[in-house]
Amino acid sequence: MYTFNPGPSQVYPQVRQYLQDAFDEGWLSAPHRGERFTGLMRQTVQELKNKLNVPQDYTVFFMGSATECWEVLTQSLTPRKSFHLYSGAFGEKWYEYAKALRPACVGYPFGIDEVPDVAALPLPDSETDLVCITQNETSNATQLRDGFILNLYNRLGQALLAVDATSSMAGVQLKFIKADIWFASVQKCFGLPAGLSVMILSPRAVARLRDQNERAHYNSLTSQYEKMLNWQTTYTPNVLGIYLLSRVLHDRPALKAVHQHLQERATKLYDYFEQATQLTPLVTNPETRSTTVIGLQGPPALIDEVKRRALTQGLQLGNGYGTWKSNSLRIANFPAIPDAAFEQLVQFFAREFA
């Protein structure tokens, strides 16, 4: 069975051996205050920076999920309010979550085929601490590209720019210097089981959290930062998840090659469905289409039939989500999914739904 579900998604086949190694090497019961664990933390952070081209002066944190990152950012870096640009369900959920904690937060929705005009945006006032965007919206297979993020960042003034890159980090090349905060869970482009997330902060964001000095929560960023100076955490971490991340990063090819490969596969799929008669791309504007999640639309009865028949061929397709739940499906284009699976997928569509 190949799974194209966009999260949790296909894991690298090497994970089976990594799990066995973790058991044999004693990582499942390793003390998290000892030198062995701090060495693993240091090694994993360096592997992450090297493989994903993260600036050396940026700070890396490990948390439980991208949803936890929403909470931490609101608690520790948003004393007043945040401004949220979103086109899909996860960006909207981030906004709603932040608003529950900081009622003054502002949301600004836009369409899935729209590239917002940065010059025309009602950008935040001096009371706004954080501007929040979703670089790759998993729910509707859209993405915001580098040019938009850079233009937005250049207009923000004192506000920090936070980017949810859950379904793109480790799959596409991200320009980390164009934002202050990036975060992602590992169950997508990292090709790992769920239960760990990565948050990356710029020096400007670190200076802000130190200035805010928020310490009222167990996962306060200030406390986490102080612990991370010694490669430790404020609470018992997911040692196994960090070990698996270290192994995956070490064995992966350079991100440039991964990015190019995923782009080629995405182009092939989009080109195919542009010519299809039954299923068509959910996103019609090529400028807003995701590289790592391909959305297809069609009548609900057809969507159900496609998913059912795909399962009989050993192909699990992702359901639609939110507004698009009944009339769309999603195909993950993550690095851990082998080319053979994509060839089988294309052949399935050509044979069954030409």
Short mmCIF file of C-alpha atoms in Angstrom, two decimals:
data_model
loop_
_atom_site.label_atom_id
_atom_site.label_comp_id
_atom_site.label_asym_id
_atom_site.label_seq_id
_atom_site.Cartn_x
_atom_site.Cartn_y
_atom_site.Cartn_z
CA MET A 1 0.00 0.00 0.00
CA TYR A 2 1.29 3.44 -0.97
CA THR A 3 -0.27 6.33 0.90
CA PHE A 4 -0.69 9.72 -0.72
CA ASN A 5 -2.48 11.05 2.35
CA PRO A 6 -0.98 14.49 3.10
CA GLY A 7 -0.29 13.75 6.75
CA PRO A 8 0.52 11.60 8.47
CA SER A 9 1.98 10.41 5.22
CA GLN A 10 4.40 7.87 3.82
CA VAL A 11 7.52 7.41 5.94
CA TYR A 12 10.93 6.59 4.55
CA PRO A 13 11.47 2.81 4.40
CA GLN A 14 14.74 3.32 6.29
CA VAL A 15 12.68 4.32 9.37
CA ARG A 16 12.20 0.63 10.14
CA GLN A 17 15.95 0.18 10.55
CA TYR A 18 16.27 3.48 12.43
CA LEU A 19 13.70 2.25 14.96
CA GLN A 20 15.60 -0.98 15.46
CA ASP A 21 18.85 0.95 15.86
CA ALA A 22 17.24 3.29 18.40
CA PHE A 23 16.18 0.29 20.48
CA ASP A 24 19.54 -1.46 20.19
CA GLU A 25 21.48 1.72 21.02
CA GLY A 26 19.41 2.45 24.12
CA TRP A 27 17.82 5.69 22.95
CA LEU A 28 14.35 4.70 24.15
CA SER A 29 15.50 5.03 27.75
CA ALA A 30 18.30 7.59 27.36
CA PRO A 31 18.30 10.32 30.06
CA HIS A 32 17.53 13.68 28.52
CA ARG A 33 19.81 15.62 30.87
CA GLY A 34 22.91 13.62 30.06
CA GLU A 35 25.77 14.40 27.72
CA ARG A 36 24.70 11.74 25.25
CA PHE A 37 21.35 13.44 24.62
CA THR A 38 22.80 16.95 24.45
CA GLY A 39 25.23 15.61 21.85
CA LEU A 40 22.28 14.27 19.85
CA MET A 41 20.52 17.64 20.06
CA ARG A 42 23.60 19.50 18.88
CA GLN A 43 24.10 17.06 16.02
CA THR A 44 20.44 17.17 14.94
CA VAL A 45 20.31 20.96 14.91
CA GLN A 46 23.48 21.12 12.82
CA GLU A 47 22.17 18.50 10.39
CA LEU A 48 18.94 20.49 10.06
CA LYS A 49 20.77 23.73 9.33
CA ASN A 50 23.10 22.08 6.84
CA LYS A 51 20.47 20.09 4.93
CA LEU A 52 17.75 22.79 4.86
CA ASN A 53 20.07 25.79 4.41
CA VAL A 54 19.04 27.44 7.67
CA PRO A 55 21.27 30.39 8.66
CA GLN A 56 23.74 29.45 11.37
CA ASP A 57 22.63 32.30 13.65
CA TYR A 58 19.01 31.09 13.71
CA THR A 59 17.79 29.14 16.76
CA VAL A 60 16.05 25.76 16.48
CA PHE A 61 13.47 24.38 18.91
CA PHE A 62 11.72 21.01 19.02
CA MET A 63 8.07 20.75 20.07
CA GLY A 64 5.23 18.27 19.81
CA SER A 65 3.30 19.55 16.79
CA ALA A 66 2.69 22.56 14.58
CA THR A 67 -0.48 23.21 16.59
CA GLU A 68 1.67 23.58 19.70
CA CYS A 69 3.72 26.14 17.78
CA TRP A 70 0.54 28.20 17.26
CA GLU A 71 -0.01 28.20 21.01
CA VAL A 72 3.59 28.97 21.93
CA LEU A 73 3.79 31.90 19.50
CA THR A 74 0.60 33.43 20.86
CA GLN A 75 1.66 32.95 24.48
CA SER A 76 5.26 34.09 24.19
CA LEU A 77 5.46 36.52 21.27
CA THR A 78 1.97 38.04 21.05
CA PRO A 79 1.24 40.13 24.14
CA ARG A 80 -1.29 42.23 22.18
CA LYS A 81 -2.49 40.80 18.86
CA SER A 82 -1.53 39.07 15.62
CA PHE A 83 -2.61 39.57 12.00
CA HIS A 84 -3.43 36.44 9.97
CA LEU A 85 -3.49 36.06 6.19
CA TYR A 86 -5.10 32.79 5.12
CA SER A 87 -6.78 31.02 2.22
CA GLY A 88 -7.60 27.68 3.80
CA ALA A 89 -8.66 25.75 6.86
CA PHE A 90 -5.33 25.50 8.68
CA GLY A 91 -4.49 29.18 8.34
CA GLU A 92 -7.98 29.98 9.59
CA LYS A 93 -7.62 27.57 12.51
CA TRP A 94 -4.37 29.28 13.49
CA TYR A 95 -6.22 32.61 13.47
CA GLU A 96 -9.12 31.24 15.52
CA TYR A 97 -6.77 29.67 18.03
CA ALA A 98 -4.80 32.90 18.44
CA LYS A 99 -8.01 34.93 18.72
CA ALA A 100 -9.23 32.70 21.55
CA LEU A 101 -6.13 33.73 23.52
CA ARG A 102 -5.79 37.29 22.21
CA PRO A 103 -9.28 38.58 21.24
CA ALA A 104 -7.87 41.59 19.34
CA CYS A 105 -6.32 39.35 16.64
CA VAL A 106 -7.31 40.16 13.05
CA GLY A 107 -7.98 37.73 10.19
CA TYR A 108 -7.73 38.47 6.46
CA PRO A 109 -8.98 35.67 4.16
CA PHE A 110 -8.21 35.48 0.43
CA GLY A 111 -9.10 33.11 -2.42
CA ILE A 112 -7.24 29.96 -3.42
CA ASP A 113 -6.43 31.36 -6.88
CA GLU A 114 -5.43 34.77 -5.51
CA VAL A 115 -1.98 36.17 -4.85
CA PRO A 116 -2.68 38.97 -2.38
CA ASP A 117 -1.45 42.41 -3.43
CA VAL A 118 0.95 43.29 -0.62
CA ALA A 119 0.72 47.00 -1.42
CA ALA A 120 -3.07 46.90 -1.00
CA LEU A 121 -3.19 44.81 2.19
CA PRO A 122 -4.55 46.49 5.33
CA LEU A 123 -1.28 45.81 7.08
CA PRO A 124 -1.19 45.83 10.84
CA ASP A 125 -0.81 48.84 13.07
CA SER A 126 1.81 49.48 15.73
CA GLU A 127 -0.11 47.28 18.19
CA THR A 128 0.43 44.14 16.08
CA ASP A 129 3.16 41.84 17.35
CA LEU A 130 3.01 39.06 14.79
CA VAL A 131 1.94 38.64 11.15
CA CYS A 132 1.07 35.02 10.38
CA ILE A 133 0.91 33.21 7.04
CA THR A 134 0.69 29.60 5.88
CA GLN A 135 3.33 29.07 3.21
CA ASN A 136 1.77 25.83 1.99
CA GLU A 137 -1.91 25.35 2.81
CA THR A 138 -2.44 21.62 3.12
CA SER A 139 -6.24 21.85 3.09
CA ASN A 140 -6.55 23.27 -0.43
CA ALA A 141 -3.18 22.59 -2.12
CA THR A 142 -2.05 26.22 -2.39
CA GLN A 143 1.22 27.96 -1.59
CA LEU A 144 2.66 31.44 -1.18
CA ARG A 145 5.91 31.84 -3.07
CA ASP A 146 9.18 33.52 -2.12
CA GLY A 147 8.44 36.82 -3.83
CA PHE A 148 5.23 37.36 -1.91
CA ILE A 149 6.85 36.47 1.43
CA LEU A 150 9.75 38.86 0.80
CA ASN A 151 7.45 41.73 -0.21
CA LEU A 152 5.34 41.16 2.86
CA TYR A 153 8.34 41.00 5.17
CA ASN A 154 9.66 44.28 3.79
CA ARG A 155 6.42 46.07 4.72
CA LEU A 156 6.01 44.88 8.30
CA GLY A 157 8.09 47.31 10.29
CA GLN A 158 8.38 46.10 13.89
CA ALA A 159 5.98 43.16 13.58
CA LEU A 160 7.53 39.70 13.30
CA LEU A 161 6.63 37.45 10.37
CA ALA A 162 5.69 33.87 11.32
CA VAL A 163 5.35 31.16 8.66
CA ASP A 164 3.60 27.82 8.99
CA ALA A 165 5.54 25.58 6.58
CA THR A 166 4.15 22.28 7.83
CA SER A 167 3.65 20.61 4.46
CA SER A 168 6.61 22.18 2.65
CA MET A 169 9.62 22.34 5.00
CA ALA A 170 12.21 19.73 3.95
CA GLY A 171 10.47 19.38 0.59
CA VAL A 172 10.97 22.77 -1.04
CA GLN A 173 13.69 25.37 -0.68
CA LEU A 174 12.59 28.04 1.76
CA LYS A 175 14.32 31.41 2.10
CA PHE A 176 14.57 31.48 5.87
CA ILE A 177 16.06 34.98 5.96
CA LYS A 178 12.76 36.33 4.57
CA ALA A 179 10.84 35.69 7.81
CA ASP A 180 11.42 35.65 11.56
CA ILE A 181 9.74 32.38 12.53
CA TRP A 182 9.26 29.12 10.62
CA PHE A 183 7.74 25.90 11.87
CA ALA A 184 6.63 22.48 10.64
CA SER A 185 5.67 19.02 11.81
CA VAL A 186 7.77 16.04 10.72
CA GLN A 187 4.97 13.76 9.45
CA LYS A 188 4.96 15.31 5.99
CA CYS A 189 8.08 16.24 3.99
CA PHE A 190 10.46 14.92 6.65
CA GLY A 191 9.05 11.42 6.05
CA LEU A 192 8.72 10.55 9.74
CA PRO A 193 5.95 9.49 12.15
CA ALA A 194 3.96 12.26 13.83
CA GLY A 195 4.82 13.56 17.29
CA LEU A 196 7.57 16.14 16.69
CA SER A 197 7.75 19.62 15.24
CA VAL A 198 10.56 22.01 14.39
CA MET A 199 10.48 25.75 15.07
CA ILE A 200 13.18 28.07 13.71
CA LEU A 201 13.67 31.63 15.01
CA SER A 202 15.71 34.48 13.58
CA PRO A 203 18.00 36.57 15.81
CA ARG A 204 15.35 39.33 15.68
CA ALA A 205 12.70 36.95 16.98
CA VAL A 206 15.03 35.72 19.74
CA ALA A 207 15.71 39.31 20.81
CA ARG A 208 11.95 39.91 20.95
CA LEU A 209 11.22 36.84 23.07
CA ARG A 210 13.99 37.80 25.49
CA ASP A 211 12.55 41.28 25.72
CA GLN A 212 9.02 39.93 26.32
CA ASN A 213 10.40 37.46 28.91
CA GLU A 214 7.14 35.50 29.08
CA ARG A 215 7.42 32.64 31.61
CA ALA A 216 3.83 31.88 32.58
CA HIS A 217 3.54 28.58 30.67
CA TYR A 218 5.39 25.27 30.75
CA ASN A 219 6.37 25.67 27.09
CA SER A 220 7.27 29.37 27.25
CA LEU A 221 9.76 30.25 24.56
CA THR A 222 11.96 32.22 26.94
CA SER A 223 12.52 29.18 29.13
CA GLN A 224 12.96 26.94 26.10
CA TYR A 225 15.55 29.31 24.66
CA GLU A 226 17.56 29.34 27.90
CA LYS A 227 17.56 25.53 28.00
CA MET A 228 18.48 25.28 24.33
CA LEU A 229 21.65 27.26 24.97
CA ASN A 230 22.85 24.04 26.63
CA TRP A 231 21.12 21.74 24.10
CA GLN A 232 18.37 20.81 26.52
CA THR A 233 14.61 21.26 26.83
CA THR A 234 12.29 22.48 29.57
CA TYR A 235 10.43 19.16 29.65
CA THR A 236 11.12 15.53 28.78
CA PRO A 237 11.44 15.65 25.00
CA ASN A 238 10.57 13.17 22.27
CA VAL A 239 14.02 11.60 22.27
CA LEU A 240 13.04 8.94 19.74
CA GLY A 241 11.59 11.57 17.37
CA ILE A 242 14.75 13.66 17.57
CA TYR A 243 16.90 10.59 16.97
CA LEU A 244 14.84 9.63 13.91
CA LEU A 245 15.04 13.19 12.60
CA SER A 246 18.82 13.15 12.95
CA ARG A 247 19.07 9.89 11.01
CA VAL A 248 16.74 11.02 8.22
CA LEU A 249 18.52 14.34 7.79
CA HIS A 250 21.91 12.66 7.66
CA ASP A 251 20.83 10.21 4.95
CA ARG A 252 18.80 12.60 2.76
CA PRO A 253 20.21 14.19 -0.39
CA ALA A 254 20.72 17.95 -0.55
CA LEU A 255 17.52 19.97 -0.42
CA LYS A 256 18.16 21.49 -3.85
CA ALA A 257 17.93 18.05 -5.42
CA VAL A 258 14.84 17.13 -3.39
CA HIS A 259 13.12 20.39 -4.37
CA GLN A 260 13.85 19.92 -8.07
CA HIS A 261 12.62 16.33 -8.02
CA LEU A 262 9.35 17.21 -6.29
CA GLN A 263 8.81 20.09 -8.69
CA GLU A 264 9.25 17.78 -11.68
CA ARG A 265 6.76 15.27 -10.26
CA ALA A 266 4.24 18.01 -9.46
CA THR A 267 4.54 19.47 -12.97
CA LYS A 268 3.95 16.03 -14.47
CA LEU A 269 0.80 15.51 -12.41
CA TYR A 270 -0.58 19.00 -13.04
CA ASP A 271 0.10 18.67 -16.79
CA TYR A 272 -1.70 15.33 -16.84
CA PHE A 273 -4.81 16.60 -15.06
CA GLU A 274 -4.92 19.80 -17.10
CA GLN A 275 -5.79 17.51 -20.02
CA ALA A 276 -8.12 15.23 -18.03
CA THR A 277 -11.86 15.22 -18.61
CA GLN A 278 -13.19 13.99 -15.26
CA LEU A 279 -10.87 15.26 -12.53
CA THR A 280 -9.21 18.68 -12.81
CA PRO A 281 -6.82 20.68 -10.59
CA LEU A 282 -8.57 22.26 -7.61
CA VAL A 283 -6.36 25.35 -7.96
CA THR A 284 -6.64 26.91 -11.41
CA ASN A 285 -3.92 29.56 -10.99
CA PRO A 286 -0.46 27.98 -11.53
CA GLU A 287 1.10 30.74 -9.39
CA THR A 288 -0.77 29.60 -6.28
CA ARG A 289 -0.52 25.83 -6.77
CA SER A 290 1.39 23.84 -4.20
CA THR A 291 4.40 21.74 -5.14
CA THR A 292 3.97 19.27 -2.30
CA VAL A 293 0.18 18.79 -2.19
CA ILE A 294 -1.81 18.39 -5.42
CA GLY A 295 -5.55 19.02 -5.14
CA LEU A 296 -8.06 17.59 -7.63
CA GLN A 297 -11.74 18.42 -7.91
CA GLY A 298 -14.78 16.67 -9.33
CA PRO A 299 -18.36 15.66 -8.49
CA PRO A 300 -18.62 14.11 -5.00
CA ALA A 301 -19.78 10.75 -6.35
CA LEU A 302 -16.78 10.60 -8.68
CA ILE A 303 -14.38 11.58 -5.88
CA ASP A 304 -15.68 8.72 -3.72
CA GLU A 305 -15.41 6.26 -6.62
CA VAL A 306 -11.84 7.31 -7.42
CA LYS A 307 -10.71 6.86 -3.82
CA ARG A 308 -12.49 3.50 -3.52
CA ARG A 309 -11.02 2.08 -6.71
CA ALA A 310 -7.56 3.44 -5.91
CA LEU A 311 -7.57 1.52 -2.62
CA THR A 312 -8.16 -1.73 -4.51
CA GLN A 313 -4.94 -0.95 -6.43
CA GLY A 314 -2.93 -0.33 -3.26
CA LEU A 315 -3.11 3.47 -3.52
CA GLN A 316 -4.52 5.50 -0.64
CA LEU A 317 -5.49 9.00 -1.75
CA GLY A 318 -6.03 11.90 0.64
CA ASN A 319 -9.53 13.14 1.38
CA GLY A 320 -10.65 16.67 0.69
CA TYR A 321 -10.66 19.00 3.68
CA GLY A 322 -12.93 21.68 5.06
CA THR A 323 -14.88 23.58 2.39
CA TRP A 324 -13.50 21.25 -0.26
CA LYS A 325 -14.12 17.98 1.61
CA SER A 326 -16.80 16.44 -0.60
CA ASN A 327 -15.69 17.58 -4.05
CA SER A 328 -11.92 17.20 -3.91
CA LEU A 329 -9.10 14.84 -3.08
CA ARG A 330 -5.47 15.52 -2.26
CA ILE A 331 -2.28 13.83 -3.42
CA ALA A 332 0.82 14.25 -1.27
CA ASN A 333 4.02 14.82 -3.24
CA PHE A 334 6.40 14.28 -0.35
CA PRO A 335 10.01 13.07 -0.64
CA ALA A 336 9.41 9.71 1.07
CA ILE A 337 6.87 8.64 -1.57
CA PRO A 338 8.84 6.71 -4.21
CA ASP A 339 8.71 7.42 -7.93
CA ALA A 340 7.29 3.95 -8.48
CA ALA A 341 4.20 4.97 -6.53
CA PHE A 342 3.67 8.02 -8.75
CA GLU A 343 4.06 5.95 -11.89
CA GLN A 344 1.49 3.50 -10.56
CA LEU A 345 -0.81 6.42 -9.70
CA VAL A 346 -0.64 7.95 -13.17
CA GLN A 347 -1.22 4.56 -14.78
CA PHE A 348 -4.23 4.02 -12.51
CA PHE A 349 -5.84 7.31 -13.60
CA ALA A 350 -5.02 6.70 -17.26
CA ARG A 351 -6.51 3.22 -17.13
CA GLU A 352 -9.54 3.83 -14.91
CA PHE A 353 -10.53 7.47 -15.48
CA ALA A 354 -9.15 8.54 -18.84
#
